[in-house]
PDB file of C-alpha atoms in Angstrom:
ATOM      1  CA  MET A 408      11.428 -21.729  16.783  1.00 53.00           C
ATOM      2  CA  ALA A 409      12.478 -25.355  16.518  1.00 52.00           C
ATOM      3  CA  GLY A 410      10.918 -27.543  13.829  1.00 67.00           C
ATOM      4  CA  GLU A 411       9.587 -24.686  11.826  1.00 88.00           C
ATOM      5  CA  CYS A 412       9.623 -24.683   8.066  1.00 96.00           C
ATOM      6  CA  VAL A 413      10.111 -21.248   6.491  1.00 98.00           C
ATOM      7  CA  GLN A 414      10.286 -20.885   2.691  1.00 98.00           C
ATOM      8  CA  PHE A 415      10.723 -17.632   0.789  1.00 98.00           C
ATOM      9  CA  LEU A 416       9.761 -17.254  -2.901  1.00 98.00           C
ATOM     10  CA  GLY A 417      11.465 -14.209  -4.419  1.00 98.00           C
ATOM     11  CA  PHE A 418      13.299 -12.689  -7.318  1.00 97.00           C
ATOM     12  CA  TRP A 419      16.786 -11.386  -7.011  1.00 97.00           C
ATOM     13  CA  ALA A 420      16.018  -7.895  -8.449  1.00 95.00           C
ATOM     14  CA  SER A 421      12.690  -7.373  -6.765  1.00 96.00           C
ATOM     15  CA  PRO A 422      12.742  -4.446  -4.398  1.00 95.00           C
ATOM     16  CA  SER A 423       9.634  -5.854  -2.555  1.00 96.00           C
ATOM     17  CA  ALA A 424      11.374  -9.164  -2.127  1.00 97.00           C
ATOM     18  CA  LEU A 425      14.421  -7.377  -0.696  1.00 98.00           C
ATOM     19  CA  ARG A 426      12.281  -5.918   2.071  1.00 98.00           C
ATOM     20  CA  VAL A 427      11.417  -9.442   3.212  1.00 98.00           C
ATOM     21  CA  VAL A 428      14.986 -10.718   2.962  1.00 98.00           C
ATOM     22  CA  TRP A 429      16.173  -7.873   5.168  1.00 98.00           C
ATOM     23  CA  ALA A 430      13.529  -8.651   7.758  1.00 98.00           C
ATOM     24  CA  LEU A 431      14.403 -12.316   7.774  1.00 98.00           C
ATOM     25  CA  LYS A 432      18.089 -11.564   8.103  1.00 98.00           C
ATOM     26  CA  LEU A 433      17.614  -8.973  10.882  1.00 98.00           C
ATOM     27  CA  LYS A 434      15.526 -11.506  12.820  1.00 97.00           C
ATOM     28  CA  GLY A 435      18.076 -14.215  12.290  1.00 97.00           C
ATOM     29  CA  ILE A 436      15.505 -16.578  10.890  1.00 97.00           C
ATOM     30  CA  ASP A 437      16.673 -19.687   8.962  1.00 97.00           C
ATOM     31  CA  TYR A 438      14.722 -20.152   5.703  1.00 98.00           C
ATOM     32  CA  GLU A 439      14.783 -21.779   2.347  1.00 98.00           C
ATOM     33  CA  HIS A 440      15.217 -19.330  -0.584  1.00 98.00           C
ATOM     34  CA  ILE A 441      13.358 -20.323  -3.716  1.00 98.00           C
ATOM     35  CA  GLU A 442      14.363 -18.088  -6.644  1.00 98.00           C
ATOM     36  CA  GLU A 443      11.513 -17.503  -9.137  1.00 97.00           C
ATOM     37  CA  ASP A 444      11.748 -16.933 -12.891  1.00 95.00           C
ATOM     38  CA  LEU A 445       9.076 -14.234 -13.398  1.00 92.00           C
ATOM     39  CA  LEU A 446       8.779 -15.097 -17.059  1.00 93.00           C
ATOM     40  CA  ASN A 447       8.063 -18.773 -16.191  1.00 96.00           C
ATOM     41  CA  LYS A 448       6.353 -18.813 -12.800  1.00 96.00           C
ATOM     42  CA  SER A 449       6.631 -21.968 -10.881  1.00 97.00           C
ATOM     43  CA  PRO A 450       3.649 -24.051  -9.849  1.00 97.00           C
ATOM     44  CA  LEU A 451       4.699 -23.394  -6.262  1.00 97.00           C
ATOM     45  CA  LEU A 452       4.270 -19.623  -6.789  1.00 97.00           C
ATOM     46  CA  LEU A 453       0.942 -20.063  -8.484  1.00 97.00           C
ATOM     47  CA  LYS A 454      -0.258 -22.321  -5.684  1.00 97.00           C
ATOM     48  CA  TYR A 455       0.812 -20.064  -2.876  1.00 98.00           C
ATOM     49  CA  ASN A 456      -0.101 -16.752  -4.407  1.00 97.00           C
ATOM     50  CA  PRO A 457      -3.058 -17.522  -6.801  1.00 96.00           C
ATOM     51  CA  VAL A 458      -4.490 -14.045  -6.497  1.00 96.00           C
ATOM     52  CA  HIS A 459      -1.638 -11.808  -7.668  1.00 96.00           C
ATOM     53  CA  LYS A 460       0.788 -14.548  -8.809  1.00 96.00           C
ATOM     54  CA  LYS A 461       3.696 -12.388  -7.772  1.00 96.00           C
ATOM     55  CA  VAL A 462       6.723 -12.510  -5.452  1.00 98.00           C
ATOM     56  CA  PRO A 463       7.430 -12.196  -2.624  1.00 98.00           C
ATOM     57  CA  VAL A 464       5.647 -14.965  -0.791  1.00 98.00           C
ATOM     58  CA  LEU A 465       6.545 -16.322   2.653  1.00 98.00           C
ATOM     59  CA  VAL A 466       5.444 -19.896   3.466  1.00 98.00           C
ATOM     60  CA  HIS A 467       5.513 -20.542   7.151  1.00 98.00           C
ATOM     61  CA  ASN A 468       4.719 -24.212   8.147  1.00 97.00           C
ATOM     62  CA  GLY A 469       2.832 -24.597   4.848  1.00 96.00           C
ATOM     63  CA  LYS A 470       0.791 -21.407   5.233  1.00 97.00           C
ATOM     64  CA  PRO A 471       1.532 -18.671   2.598  1.00 98.00           C
ATOM     65  CA  VAL A 472       1.603 -14.946   3.295  1.00 98.00           C
ATOM     66  CA  ALA A 473       1.847 -12.531   0.359  1.00 97.00           C
ATOM     67  CA  GLU A 474       2.565  -8.797  -0.115  1.00 97.00           C
ATOM     68  CA  SER A 475       5.886  -7.553   1.193  1.00 97.00           C
ATOM     69  CA  LEU A 476       4.672  -5.140   3.932  1.00 98.00           C
ATOM     70  CA  ILE A 477       2.203  -7.673   5.196  1.00 98.00           C
ATOM     71  CA  ILE A 478       4.949 -10.288   5.254  1.00 98.00           C
ATOM     72  CA  VAL A 479       7.286  -8.010   7.233  1.00 98.00           C
ATOM     73  CA  GLU A 480       4.647  -7.330   9.779  1.00 98.00           C
ATOM     74  CA  TYR A 481       3.780 -11.015  10.063  1.00 98.00           C
ATOM     75  CA  ILE A 482       7.547 -11.809  10.589  1.00 98.00           C
ATOM     76  CA  ASP A 483       7.680  -9.160  13.309  1.00 98.00           C
ATOM     77  CA  GLU A 484       4.617 -10.585  15.084  1.00 97.00           C
ATOM     78  CA  VAL A 485       5.737 -14.228  14.913  1.00 98.00           C
ATOM     79  CA  TRP A 486       9.409 -13.761  15.803  1.00 97.00           C
ATOM     80  CA  LYS A 487       9.691 -11.370  18.727  1.00 96.00           C
ATOM     81  CA  GLN A 488      13.479 -10.901  18.689  1.00 96.00           C
ATOM     82  CA  ASN A 489      14.856  -7.676  17.288  1.00 96.00           C
ATOM     83  CA  PRO A 490      11.471  -5.953  16.952  1.00 97.00           C
ATOM     84  CA  LEU A 491      10.924  -3.894  13.819  1.00 97.00           C
ATOM     85  CA  LEU A 492       7.760  -1.987  14.560  1.00 97.00           C
ATOM     86  CA  PRO A 493       7.606   0.353  17.538  1.00 96.00           C
ATOM     87  CA  GLN A 494       5.875  -0.970  20.576  1.00 94.00           C
ATOM     88  CA  ASP A 495       4.173   2.362  21.294  1.00 96.00           C
ATOM     89  CA  PRO A 496       0.819   2.503  19.322  1.00 97.00           C
ATOM     90  CA  TYR A 497       1.374   6.089  18.223  1.00 97.00           C
ATOM     91  CA  GLU A 498       4.922   5.519  16.988  1.00 95.00           C
ATOM     92  CA  ARG A 499       3.711   2.352  15.253  1.00 96.00           C
ATOM     93  CA  ALA A 500       0.974   4.366  13.453  1.00 97.00           C
ATOM     94  CA  LYS A 501       3.580   6.997  12.392  1.00 96.00           C
ATOM     95  CA  ALA A 502       5.837   4.244  11.010  1.00 97.00           C
ATOM     96  CA  ARG A 503       2.970   2.843   8.943  1.00 98.00           C
ATOM     97  CA  PHE A 504       2.121   6.401   7.754  1.00 98.00           C
ATOM     98  CA  TRP A 505       5.627   6.981   6.386  1.00 97.00           C
ATOM     99  CA  VAL A 506       5.727   3.598   4.617  1.00 97.00           C
ATOM    100  CA  LYS A 507       2.371   4.288   3.012  1.00 97.00           C
ATOM    101  CA  PHE A 508       3.562   7.779   1.963  1.00 98.00           C
ATOM    102  CA  ALA A 509       6.702   6.363   0.376  1.00 97.00           C
ATOM    103  CA  ASP A 510       4.811   3.694  -1.586  1.00 96.00           C
ATOM    104  CA  GLU A 511       1.978   5.971  -2.677  1.00 97.00           C
ATOM    105  CA  LYS A 512       3.800   9.221  -3.322  1.00 96.00           C
ATOM    106  CA  VAL A 513       7.611   8.740  -3.626  1.00 96.00           C
ATOM    107  CA  VAL A 514       7.656   5.583  -5.715  1.00 95.00           C
ATOM    108  CA  PRO A 515       5.235   6.629  -8.410  1.00 96.00           C
ATOM    109  CA  ASP A 516       7.225   9.818  -9.106  1.00 96.00           C
ATOM    110  CA  MET A 517      10.525   7.895  -9.091  1.00 95.00           C
ATOM    111  CA  VAL A 518       9.104   5.356 -11.572  1.00 94.00           C
ATOM    112  CA  SER A 519       7.735   8.179 -13.747  1.00 95.00           C
ATOM    113  CA  THR A 520      11.284   9.766 -13.695  1.00 96.00           C
ATOM    114  CA  PHE A 521      12.667   6.417 -14.787  1.00 94.00           C
ATOM    115  CA  MET A 522      10.131   6.032 -17.659  1.00 93.00           C
ATOM    116  CA  LYS A 523       9.896   9.529 -18.972  1.00 93.00           C
ATOM    117  CA  THR A 524      12.270  11.590 -21.232  1.00 92.00           C
ATOM    118  CA  GLY A 525      12.833  15.307 -21.777  1.00 94.00           C
ATOM    119  CA  GLU A 526      10.641  17.845 -19.959  1.00 96.00           C
ATOM    120  CA  GLU A 527       8.353  15.024 -18.637  1.00 96.00           C
ATOM    121  CA  LYS A 528      11.372  13.402 -16.952  1.00 96.00           C
ATOM    122  CA  GLU A 529      12.452  16.695 -15.337  1.00 96.00           C
ATOM    123  CA  LYS A 530       8.985  17.365 -14.205  1.00 96.00           C
ATOM    124  CA  ALA A 531       8.698  13.905 -12.614  1.00 96.00           C
ATOM    125  CA  ALA A 532      12.140  14.240 -11.011  1.00 97.00           C
ATOM    126  CA  LYS A 533      11.113  17.552  -9.476  1.00 97.00           C
ATOM    127  CA  ALA A 534       7.979  15.862  -7.977  1.00 97.00           C
ATOM    128  CA  ALA A 535      10.105  12.942  -6.701  1.00 97.00           C
ATOM    129  CA  ARG A 536      12.537  15.310  -5.039  1.00 97.00           C
ATOM    130  CA  GLU A 537       9.706  17.149  -3.334  1.00 98.00           C
ATOM    131  CA  CYS A 538       8.255  13.897  -1.964  1.00 97.00           C
ATOM    132  CA  LEU A 539      11.715  12.664  -0.900  1.00 97.00           C
ATOM    133  CA  LYS A 540      12.173  15.947   1.013  1.00 97.00           C
ATOM    134  CA  THR A 541       8.902  15.298   2.714  1.00 98.00           C
ATOM    135  CA  LEU A 542       9.955  11.736   3.565  1.00 97.00           C
ATOM    136  CA  GLU A 543      13.124  13.226   5.115  1.00 97.00           C
ATOM    137  CA  SER A 544      10.970  15.007   7.695  1.00 96.00           C
ATOM    138  CA  GLY A 545      10.285  11.540   9.177  1.00 96.00           C
ATOM    139  CA  LEU A 546      13.925  11.393  10.226  1.00 96.00           C
ATOM    140  CA  GLU A 547      15.050  12.912  13.581  1.00 90.00           C
ATOM    141  CA  GLU A 548      18.215  14.888  13.894  1.00 87.00           C
ATOM    142  CA  GLY A 549      20.950  12.843  15.510  1.00 87.00           C
ATOM    143  CA  LYS A 550      19.215   9.558  14.832  1.00 90.00           C
ATOM    144  CA  GLN A 551      20.823   7.093  12.374  1.00 91.00           C
ATOM    145  CA  PHE A 552      17.660   5.432  11.160  1.00 95.00           C
ATOM    146  CA  PHE A 553      13.929   6.075  10.809  1.00 95.00           C
ATOM    147  CA  GLY A 554      13.690   3.440  13.579  1.00 87.00           C
ATOM    148  CA  GLY A 555      15.908   5.607  15.860  1.00 91.00           C
ATOM    149  CA  GLU A 556      19.246   3.928  16.865  1.00 90.00           C
ATOM    150  CA  ALA A 557      18.214   0.531  15.373  1.00 94.00           C
ATOM    151  CA  ILE A 558      16.909  -0.413  12.010  1.00 97.00           C
ATOM    152  CA  GLY A 559      13.127  -0.652  12.027  1.00 97.00           C
ATOM    153  CA  PHE A 560      10.049  -1.116   9.912  1.00 98.00           C
ATOM    154  CA  VAL A 561      10.327   2.206   7.951  1.00 98.00           C
ATOM    155  CA  ASP A 562      14.030   1.620   7.110  1.00 98.00           C
ATOM    156  CA  ILE A 563      13.261  -1.798   5.675  1.00 97.00           C
ATOM    157  CA  ALA A 564      10.245  -0.644   3.742  1.00 97.00           C
ATOM    158  CA  VAL A 565      11.889   2.381   2.136  1.00 96.00           C
ATOM    159  CA  GLY A 566      15.501   1.294   2.081  1.00 96.00           C
ATOM    160  CA  TRP A 567      15.337   0.023  -1.427  1.00 94.00           C
ATOM    161  CA  ILE A 568      14.250   3.552  -2.552  1.00 91.00           C
ATOM    162  CA  GLY A 569      17.889   4.525  -1.826  1.00 89.00           C
ATOM    163  CA  ILE A 570      19.153   1.863  -4.184  1.00 93.00           C
ATOM    164  CA  TRP A 571      16.437   2.705  -6.782  1.00 92.00           C
ATOM    165  CA  ALA A 572      17.363   6.445  -6.526  1.00 93.00           C
ATOM    166  CA  ARG A 573      20.972   5.741  -7.435  1.00 94.00           C
ATOM    167  CA  ILE A 574      19.860   3.616 -10.412  1.00 95.00           C
ATOM    168  CA  VAL A 575      17.516   6.243 -11.720  1.00 95.00           C
ATOM    169  CA  GLU A 576      20.126   8.913 -11.226  1.00 95.00           C
ATOM    170  CA  LYS A 577      22.715   6.938 -13.144  1.00 95.00           C
ATOM    171  CA  LEU A 578      20.472   5.774 -16.048  1.00 94.00           C
ATOM    172  CA  LYS A 579      18.436   9.004 -16.467  1.00 95.00           C
ATOM    173  CA  ASP A 580      21.102  11.608 -15.515  1.00 95.00           C
ATOM    174  CA  VAL A 581      19.145  13.343 -12.851  1.00 96.00           C
ATOM    175  CA  SER A 582      19.746  14.237  -9.213  1.00 95.00           C
ATOM    176  CA  LEU A 583      17.258  12.866  -6.652  1.00 96.00           C
ATOM    177  CA  VAL A 584      18.973  12.700  -3.300  1.00 96.00           C
ATOM    178  CA  ASP A 585      21.867  15.047  -2.572  1.00 92.00           C
ATOM    179  CA  GLU A 586      23.727  16.030   0.577  1.00 94.00           C
ATOM    180  CA  GLU A 587      23.033  19.761   0.189  1.00 95.00           C
ATOM    181  CA  THR A 588      19.222  19.804  -0.099  1.00 96.00           C
ATOM    182  CA  MET A 589      18.492  16.569   1.858  1.00 96.00           C
ATOM    183  CA  PRO A 590      21.274  16.125   4.443  1.00 96.00           C
ATOM    184  CA  LEU A 591      19.351  13.863   6.831  1.00 96.00           C
ATOM    185  CA  LEU A 592      18.006  11.603   4.035  1.00 96.00           C
ATOM    186  CA  HIS A 593      21.427  11.531   2.384  1.00 95.00           C
ATOM    187  CA  ALA A 594      23.076  10.505   5.629  1.00 94.00           C
ATOM    188  CA  TRP A 595      20.434   7.887   6.328  1.00 95.00           C
ATOM    189  CA  LEU A 596      20.970   6.396   2.914  1.00 94.00           C
ATOM    190  CA  GLN A 597      24.700   6.208   3.403  1.00 92.00           C
ATOM    191  CA  ASN A 598      24.349   4.659   6.958  1.00 93.00           C
ATOM    192  CA  PHE A 599      21.618   2.165   6.082  1.00 95.00           C
ATOM    193  CA  LEU A 600      23.138   0.754   2.874  1.00 94.00           C
ATOM    194  CA  GLU A 601      26.490   0.290   4.598  1.00 95.00           C
ATOM    195  CA  VAL A 602      25.145  -1.819   7.515  1.00 97.00           C
ATOM    196  CA  PRO A 603      26.801  -5.221   6.886  1.00 97.00           C
ATOM    197  CA  ILE A 604      23.643  -7.358   7.196  1.00 97.00           C
ATOM    198  CA  ILE A 605      21.820  -4.885   4.851  1.00 97.00           C
ATOM    199  CA  LYS A 606      24.655  -4.533   2.348  1.00 97.00           C
ATOM    200  CA  GLU A 607      25.270  -8.345   1.981  1.00 97.00           C
ATOM    201  CA  CYS A 608      21.691  -8.815   0.763  1.00 97.00           C
ATOM    202  CA  ILE A 609      21.846  -6.151  -2.029  1.00 97.00           C
ATOM    203  CA  PRO A 610      22.453  -7.562  -5.481  1.00 96.00           C
ATOM    204  CA  PRO A 611      25.738  -6.646  -7.204  1.00 96.00           C
ATOM    205  CA  TRP A 612      25.563  -3.056  -8.469  1.00 94.00           C
ATOM    206  CA  ASP A 613      26.585  -3.786 -12.049  1.00 96.00           C
ATOM    207  CA  LYS A 614      24.120  -6.678 -12.332  1.00 96.00           C
ATOM    208  CA  LEU A 615      21.307  -4.593 -10.969  1.00 95.00           C
ATOM    209  CA  LEU A 616      22.163  -1.638 -13.206  1.00 95.00           C
ATOM    210  CA  GLN A 617      22.179  -3.775 -16.306  1.00 95.00           C
ATOM    211  CA  HIS A 618      18.942  -5.486 -15.347  1.00 94.00           C
ATOM    212  CA  ASN A 619      17.148  -2.137 -15.030  1.00 92.00           C
ATOM    213  CA  LYS A 620      18.822  -0.723 -18.101  1.00 91.00           C
ATOM    214  CA  GLY A 621      17.532  -3.682 -20.098  1.00 89.00           C
ATOM    215  CA  TYR A 622      14.114  -3.210 -18.590  1.00 76.00           C
ATOM    216  CA  LEU A 623      14.127   0.470 -19.529  1.00 76.00           C
ATOM    217  CA  VAL A 624      15.190  -0.248 -23.163  1.00 72.00           C
ATOM    218  CA  LYS A 625      12.515  -2.876 -23.483  1.00 67.00           C
ATOM    219  CA  LEU A 626       9.675  -0.561 -22.365  1.00 59.00           C
ATOM    220  CA  THR A 627      11.012   2.682 -23.863  1.00 52.00           C
ATOM    221  CA  PRO A 628      13.266   1.776 -26.776  1.00 42.00           C
ATOM    222  CA  ASP A 629      13.654   5.384 -27.840  1.00 42.00           C
ATOM    223  CA  SER A 630      14.899   6.597 -24.468  1.00 36.00           C
ATOM    224  CA  THR A 631      18.514   7.300 -23.515  1.00 34.00           C
TER     225      THR A 631
END
């Protein structure tokens, strides 16, 4: 839309910020990217998200929208091209269900795997694998993405889990998503992360790995 002002406040390593970047790119929306220092939050961030004081924040014509999934749905409602949510009410409800499941069930177990050591780590990894297997049931045989033949809301919302899984596997020496036990989810992960418009937004692997390794050491100095 001509004459619009779209600003995005984010942080390069934030998974939730990546969701919004993917949505903006898939929609072909021109925007100003404002990189935040989370240890020294800008007055702009504090102004536009005074409640949580977190990224991401989308500012559209001076009006701020916070929380990544709310932002993605807002983007989909305002810019109609390349729709992300299904048009059918039932399919739309299913998409929201899988995103909620991922955020409330998969993510906590993966974070726990990342934070724990020894038997607790293995226990958390087992729980994470069970949740990931359940998430896989949201994929249809023969379909590339959760959204079907095109990337949709679920893919954008849970796509970063694929990146995070690889980081956890590397840093914690565990297996979370493998081709044998989760063939559909494994194939989806490969397909999604290799889509050019998706891939170009992902931070460099080495940089992301070091960032998370440093975070892990800071929080759990005795971990390996």
